[in-house]
Tab-separated table of C-alpha atoms in Angstrom:
chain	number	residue	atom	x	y	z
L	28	UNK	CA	102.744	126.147	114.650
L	29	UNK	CA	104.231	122.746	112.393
L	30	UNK	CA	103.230	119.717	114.023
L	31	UNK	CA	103.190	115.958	112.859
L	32	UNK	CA	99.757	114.254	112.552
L	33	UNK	CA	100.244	110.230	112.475
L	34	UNK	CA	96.623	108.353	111.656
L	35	UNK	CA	97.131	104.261	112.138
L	36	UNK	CA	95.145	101.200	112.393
L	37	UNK	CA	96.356	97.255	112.957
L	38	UNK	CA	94.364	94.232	112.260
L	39	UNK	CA	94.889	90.844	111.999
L	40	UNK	CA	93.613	90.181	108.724
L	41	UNK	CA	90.761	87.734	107.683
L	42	UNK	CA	92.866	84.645	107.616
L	43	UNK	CA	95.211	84.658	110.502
L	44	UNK	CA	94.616	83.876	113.851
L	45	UNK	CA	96.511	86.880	115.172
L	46	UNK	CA	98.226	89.742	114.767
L	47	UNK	CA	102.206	89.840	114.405
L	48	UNK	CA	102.540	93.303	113.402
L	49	UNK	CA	103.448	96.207	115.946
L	50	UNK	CA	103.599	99.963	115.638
L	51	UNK	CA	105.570	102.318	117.355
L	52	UNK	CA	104.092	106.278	117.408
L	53	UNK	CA	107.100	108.477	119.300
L	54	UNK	CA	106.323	107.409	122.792
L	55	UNK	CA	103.356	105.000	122.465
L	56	UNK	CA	103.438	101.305	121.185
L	57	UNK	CA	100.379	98.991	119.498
L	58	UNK	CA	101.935	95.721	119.822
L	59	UNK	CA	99.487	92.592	118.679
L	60	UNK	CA	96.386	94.333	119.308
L	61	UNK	CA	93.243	95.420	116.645
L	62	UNK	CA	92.632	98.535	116.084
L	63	UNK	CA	89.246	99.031	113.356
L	64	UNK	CA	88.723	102.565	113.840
L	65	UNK	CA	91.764	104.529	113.056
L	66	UNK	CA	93.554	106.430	115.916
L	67	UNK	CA	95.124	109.950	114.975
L	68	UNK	CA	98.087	111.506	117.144
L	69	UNK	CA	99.671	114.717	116.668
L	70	UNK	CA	103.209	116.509	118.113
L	71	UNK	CA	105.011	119.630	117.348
L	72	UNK	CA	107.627	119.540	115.234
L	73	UNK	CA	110.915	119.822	116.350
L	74	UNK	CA	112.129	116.800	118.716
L	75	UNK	CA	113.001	113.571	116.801
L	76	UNK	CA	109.247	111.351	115.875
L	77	UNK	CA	109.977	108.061	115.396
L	78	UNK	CA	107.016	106.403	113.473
L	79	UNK	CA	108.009	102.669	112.242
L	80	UNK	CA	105.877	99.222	111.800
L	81	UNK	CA	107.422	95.929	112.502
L	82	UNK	CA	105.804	92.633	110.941
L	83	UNK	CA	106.866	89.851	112.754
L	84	UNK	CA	108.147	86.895	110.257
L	85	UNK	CA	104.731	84.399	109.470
L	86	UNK	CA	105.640	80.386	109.424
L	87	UNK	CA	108.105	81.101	112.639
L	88	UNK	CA	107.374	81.200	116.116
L	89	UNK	CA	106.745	84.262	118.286
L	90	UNK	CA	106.967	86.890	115.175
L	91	UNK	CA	104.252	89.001	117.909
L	92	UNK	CA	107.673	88.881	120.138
L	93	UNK	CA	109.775	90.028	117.861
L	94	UNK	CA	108.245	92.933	116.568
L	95	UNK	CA	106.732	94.071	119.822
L	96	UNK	CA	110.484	94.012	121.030
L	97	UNK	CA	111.810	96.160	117.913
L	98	UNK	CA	108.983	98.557	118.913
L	99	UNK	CA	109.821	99.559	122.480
L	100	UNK	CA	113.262	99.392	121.565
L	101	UNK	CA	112.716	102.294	118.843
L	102	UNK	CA	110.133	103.886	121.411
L	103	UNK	CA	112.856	104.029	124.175
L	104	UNK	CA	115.730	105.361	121.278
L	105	UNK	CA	113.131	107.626	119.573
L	106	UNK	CA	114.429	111.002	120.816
L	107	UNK	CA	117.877	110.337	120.165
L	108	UNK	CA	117.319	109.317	116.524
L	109	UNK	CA	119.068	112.557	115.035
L	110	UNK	CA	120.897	111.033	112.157
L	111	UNK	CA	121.679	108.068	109.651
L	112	UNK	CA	124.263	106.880	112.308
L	113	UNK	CA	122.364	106.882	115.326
L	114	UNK	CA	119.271	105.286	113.248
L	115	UNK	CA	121.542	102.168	112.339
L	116	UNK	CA	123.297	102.056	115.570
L	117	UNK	CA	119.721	101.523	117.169
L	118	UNK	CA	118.526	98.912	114.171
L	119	UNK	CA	121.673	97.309	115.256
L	120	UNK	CA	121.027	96.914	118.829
L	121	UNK	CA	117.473	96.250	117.972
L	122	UNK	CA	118.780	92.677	115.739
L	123	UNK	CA	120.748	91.956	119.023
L	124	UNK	CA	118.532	92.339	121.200
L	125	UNK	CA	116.099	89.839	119.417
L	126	UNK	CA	118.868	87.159	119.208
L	127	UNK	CA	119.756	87.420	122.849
L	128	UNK	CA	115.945	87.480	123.717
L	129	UNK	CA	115.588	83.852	121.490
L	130	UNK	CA	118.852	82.611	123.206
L	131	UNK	CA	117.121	82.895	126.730
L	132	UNK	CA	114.244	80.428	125.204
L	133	UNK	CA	114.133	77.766	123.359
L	134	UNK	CA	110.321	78.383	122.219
L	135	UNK	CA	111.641	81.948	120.596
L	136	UNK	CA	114.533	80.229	118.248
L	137	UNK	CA	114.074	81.783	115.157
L	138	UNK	CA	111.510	84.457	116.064
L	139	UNK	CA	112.437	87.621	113.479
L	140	UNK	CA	110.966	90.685	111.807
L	141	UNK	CA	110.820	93.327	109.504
L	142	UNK	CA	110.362	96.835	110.472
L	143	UNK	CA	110.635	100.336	108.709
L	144	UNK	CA	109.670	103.775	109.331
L	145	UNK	CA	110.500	106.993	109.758
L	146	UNK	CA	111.837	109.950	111.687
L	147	UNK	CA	111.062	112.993	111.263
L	148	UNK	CA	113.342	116.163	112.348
L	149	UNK	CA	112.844	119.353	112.026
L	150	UNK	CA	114.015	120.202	108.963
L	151	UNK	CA	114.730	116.625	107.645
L	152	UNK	CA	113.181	113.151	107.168
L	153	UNK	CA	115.108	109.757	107.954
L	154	UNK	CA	114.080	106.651	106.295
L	155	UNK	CA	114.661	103.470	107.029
L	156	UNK	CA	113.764	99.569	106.900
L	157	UNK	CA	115.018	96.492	106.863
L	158	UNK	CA	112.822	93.631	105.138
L	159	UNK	CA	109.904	94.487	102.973
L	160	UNK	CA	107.759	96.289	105.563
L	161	UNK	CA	107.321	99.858	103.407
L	162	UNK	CA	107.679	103.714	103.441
L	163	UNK	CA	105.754	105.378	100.725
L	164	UNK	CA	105.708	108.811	100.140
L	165	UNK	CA	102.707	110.015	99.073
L	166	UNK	CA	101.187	113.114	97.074
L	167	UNK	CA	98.817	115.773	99.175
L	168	UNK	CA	95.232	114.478	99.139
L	169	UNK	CA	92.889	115.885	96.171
L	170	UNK	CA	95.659	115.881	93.750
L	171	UNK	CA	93.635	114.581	90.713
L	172	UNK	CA	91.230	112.893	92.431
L	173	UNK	CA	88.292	115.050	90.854
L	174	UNK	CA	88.735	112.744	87.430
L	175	UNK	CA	88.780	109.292	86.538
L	176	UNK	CA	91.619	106.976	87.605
L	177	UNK	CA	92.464	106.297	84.248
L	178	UNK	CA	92.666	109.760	82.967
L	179	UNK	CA	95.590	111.124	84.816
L	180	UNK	CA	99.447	111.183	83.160
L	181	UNK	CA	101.011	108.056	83.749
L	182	UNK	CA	104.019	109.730	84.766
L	183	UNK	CA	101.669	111.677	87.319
L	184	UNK	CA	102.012	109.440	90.337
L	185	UNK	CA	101.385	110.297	93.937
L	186	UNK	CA	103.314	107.486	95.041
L	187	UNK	CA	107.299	106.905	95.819
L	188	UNK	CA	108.571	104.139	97.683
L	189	UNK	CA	111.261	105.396	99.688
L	190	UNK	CA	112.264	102.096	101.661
L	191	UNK	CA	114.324	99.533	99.675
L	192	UNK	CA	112.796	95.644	99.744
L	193	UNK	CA	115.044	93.125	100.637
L	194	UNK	CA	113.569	90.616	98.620
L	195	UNK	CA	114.837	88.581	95.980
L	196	UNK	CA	114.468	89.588	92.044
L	197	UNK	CA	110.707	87.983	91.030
L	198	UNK	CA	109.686	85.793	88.345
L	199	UNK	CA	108.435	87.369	84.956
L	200	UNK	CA	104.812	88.534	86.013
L	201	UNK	CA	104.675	87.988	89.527
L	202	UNK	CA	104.840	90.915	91.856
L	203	UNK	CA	104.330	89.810	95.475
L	204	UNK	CA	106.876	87.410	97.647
L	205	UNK	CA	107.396	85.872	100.786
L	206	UNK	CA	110.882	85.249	100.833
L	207	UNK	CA	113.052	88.597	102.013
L	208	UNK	CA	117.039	88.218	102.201
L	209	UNK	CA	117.334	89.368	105.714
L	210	UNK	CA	115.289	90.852	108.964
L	211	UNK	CA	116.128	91.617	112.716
L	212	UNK	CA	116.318	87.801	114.501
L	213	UNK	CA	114.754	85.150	112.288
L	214	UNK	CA	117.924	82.412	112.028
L	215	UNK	CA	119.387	79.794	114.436
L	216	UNK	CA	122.660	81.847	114.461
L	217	UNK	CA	123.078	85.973	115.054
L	218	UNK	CA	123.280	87.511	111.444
L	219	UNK	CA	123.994	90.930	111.337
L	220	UNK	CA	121.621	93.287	109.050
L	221	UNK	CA	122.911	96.086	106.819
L	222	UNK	CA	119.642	98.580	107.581
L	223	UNK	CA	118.811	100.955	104.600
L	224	UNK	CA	118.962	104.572	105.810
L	225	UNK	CA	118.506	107.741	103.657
L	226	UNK	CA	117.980	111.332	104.364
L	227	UNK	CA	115.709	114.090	102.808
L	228	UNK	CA	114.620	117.410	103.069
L	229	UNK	CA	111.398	118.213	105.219
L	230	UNK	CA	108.703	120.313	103.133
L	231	UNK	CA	104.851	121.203	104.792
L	232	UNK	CA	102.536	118.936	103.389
L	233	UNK	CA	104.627	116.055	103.075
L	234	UNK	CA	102.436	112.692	103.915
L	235	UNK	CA	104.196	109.448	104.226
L	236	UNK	CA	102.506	106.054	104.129
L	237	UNK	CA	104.490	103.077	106.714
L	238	UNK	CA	102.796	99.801	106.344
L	239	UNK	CA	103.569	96.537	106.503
L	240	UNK	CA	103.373	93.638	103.432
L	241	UNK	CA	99.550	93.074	104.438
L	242	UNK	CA	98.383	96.379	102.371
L	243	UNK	CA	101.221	96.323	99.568
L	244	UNK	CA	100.762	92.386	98.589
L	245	UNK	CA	97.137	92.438	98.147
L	246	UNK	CA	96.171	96.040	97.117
L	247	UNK	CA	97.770	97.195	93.652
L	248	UNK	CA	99.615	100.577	93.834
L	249	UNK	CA	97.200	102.283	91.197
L	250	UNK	CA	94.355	101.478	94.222
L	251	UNK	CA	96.666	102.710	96.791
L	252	UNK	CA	97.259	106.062	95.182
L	253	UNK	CA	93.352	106.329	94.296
L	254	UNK	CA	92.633	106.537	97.832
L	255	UNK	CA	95.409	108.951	99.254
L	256	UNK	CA	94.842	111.190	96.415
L	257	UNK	CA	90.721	111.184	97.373
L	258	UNK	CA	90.912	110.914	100.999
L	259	UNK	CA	93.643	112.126	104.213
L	260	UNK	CA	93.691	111.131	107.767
L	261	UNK	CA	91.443	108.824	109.637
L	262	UNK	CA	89.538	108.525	106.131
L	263	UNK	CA	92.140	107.401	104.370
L	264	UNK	CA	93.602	104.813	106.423
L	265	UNK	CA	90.180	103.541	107.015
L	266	UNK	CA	89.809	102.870	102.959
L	267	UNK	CA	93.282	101.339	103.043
L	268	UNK	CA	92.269	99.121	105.506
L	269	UNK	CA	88.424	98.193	103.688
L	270	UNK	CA	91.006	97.657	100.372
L	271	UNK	CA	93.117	95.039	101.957
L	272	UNK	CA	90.032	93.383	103.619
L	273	UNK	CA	88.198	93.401	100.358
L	274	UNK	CA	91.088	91.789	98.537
L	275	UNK	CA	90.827	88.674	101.000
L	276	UNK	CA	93.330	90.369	103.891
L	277	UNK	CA	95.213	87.583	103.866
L	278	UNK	CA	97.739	89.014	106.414
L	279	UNK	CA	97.999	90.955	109.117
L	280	UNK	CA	98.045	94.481	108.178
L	281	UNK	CA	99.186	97.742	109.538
L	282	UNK	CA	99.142	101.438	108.058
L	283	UNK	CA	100.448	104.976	109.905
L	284	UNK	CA	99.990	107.636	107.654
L	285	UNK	CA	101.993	110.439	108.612
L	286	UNK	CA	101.537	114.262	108.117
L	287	UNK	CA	103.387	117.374	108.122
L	288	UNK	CA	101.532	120.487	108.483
L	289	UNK	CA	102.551	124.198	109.421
């Protein structure tokens, strides 16, 4: 029998004071909380999974509101996600529903957040995000991990970024930012958000890597793909999470790594 394996783990970070990111699993949401040992959940394939992290927007207030909002919202719309449409339609209500939720307070004005994800059909994979939150595919663990680093092809990558960054073009030899050109909430006024949604087949032994900007910012891509190739499941998020904290963790950080077997 195919079924969907999804291994994830939040923390705050070593330098903030909490945690802004949330996760949504299908039914269950990890809003604001820490999470050191990795938690694995699996489901047959076949209903809609939604699997998506949100990283509420650092510097303004309430970005733990924000993204714990986005979350339940995509929990509640998770097994009607079929298509591209319906995935937009519910990013959309998502954005409104964080404005309206900062018009009814004053202490929320501003409040905003990234999120991407996935869903994963039966037969297909939706990808989406808006922001710089990420989707990574990734490579089936033990694929050249018996060698050195170095040695392998460079065109022999187990990484793909699938989600799109909304972030401005970067300076000549800087590769991290904290400015992104638009999220769900995060302005005085309602803005609406153009979500980036694509489609693609569904093979066995696909693995996707979600995470939010507190992995990708610290930990170089070439470390990233060292670890997935070496280790899967609980293992592997667990080195993700010792690479981020061992770079400083200077944000929050969250990581589902999702699995297709069968």
């Amino acid at each position: 029998m195919a079924y969907i394996s999804v291994t994830a783990l939040s923390h705050p970070g070593l330098r903030r004071e909490h945690n802004e990111d949330s996760l949504v699993v299908g039914p269950w949401t990890l809003c604001g909380t820490v999470t050191e040992n990795p938690q694995t959940m699996a489901f047959p394939l076949g209903r809609p999974l939604v699997v998506a992290v949100a990283d509420g927007i650092g510097g303004q207030p309430a970005g733990e509101v924000a993204s714990s909002l986005v979350v339940r919202r995509l929990a509640l719309f998770g097994p009607a996600l079929d298509g591209e449409e319906a995935v937009r339609d519910a990013l959309g209500m998502c954005n409104h529903a964080v404005y309206a939720a900062a018009d009814r307070a004053p202490e929320l004005s501003t409040m905003g957040t990234t999120v991407a994800g996935v869903v994963v059909l039966e037969q297909e994979l939706l990808v989406f995000n808006v922001g710089d939150s990420r989707v990574i595919e990734v490579g089936p663990a033990g694929d050249g991990s018996d060698g050195p680093a170095g040695a392998r092809a460079a065109t022999d990558d187990t990484l793909h970024q699938l989600s799109v960054d909304d972030s401005p073009a970067l300076p000549q030899g800087r590769r991290t930012t904290s400015i992104i050109t638009q999220a769900l909430g995060g302005a005085p006024a309602f803005s609406a958000i153009t979500p980036h949604v694509s489609t693609s087949p569904l093979t066995p032994g696909t693995r996707m890597l979600v995470c939010s900007d507190g992995l990708t910012d610290p930990v170089l891509d070439d470390e990233i793909d060292d670890i997935l190739r070496a280790h899967d499941g609980g293992r592997a998020v667990f080195e993700l999470w010792k690479a981020a904290m061992a770079a400083g963790g200077p944000d929050n950080v969250t990581i589902a790594l999702v699995s297709v077997t069968g």
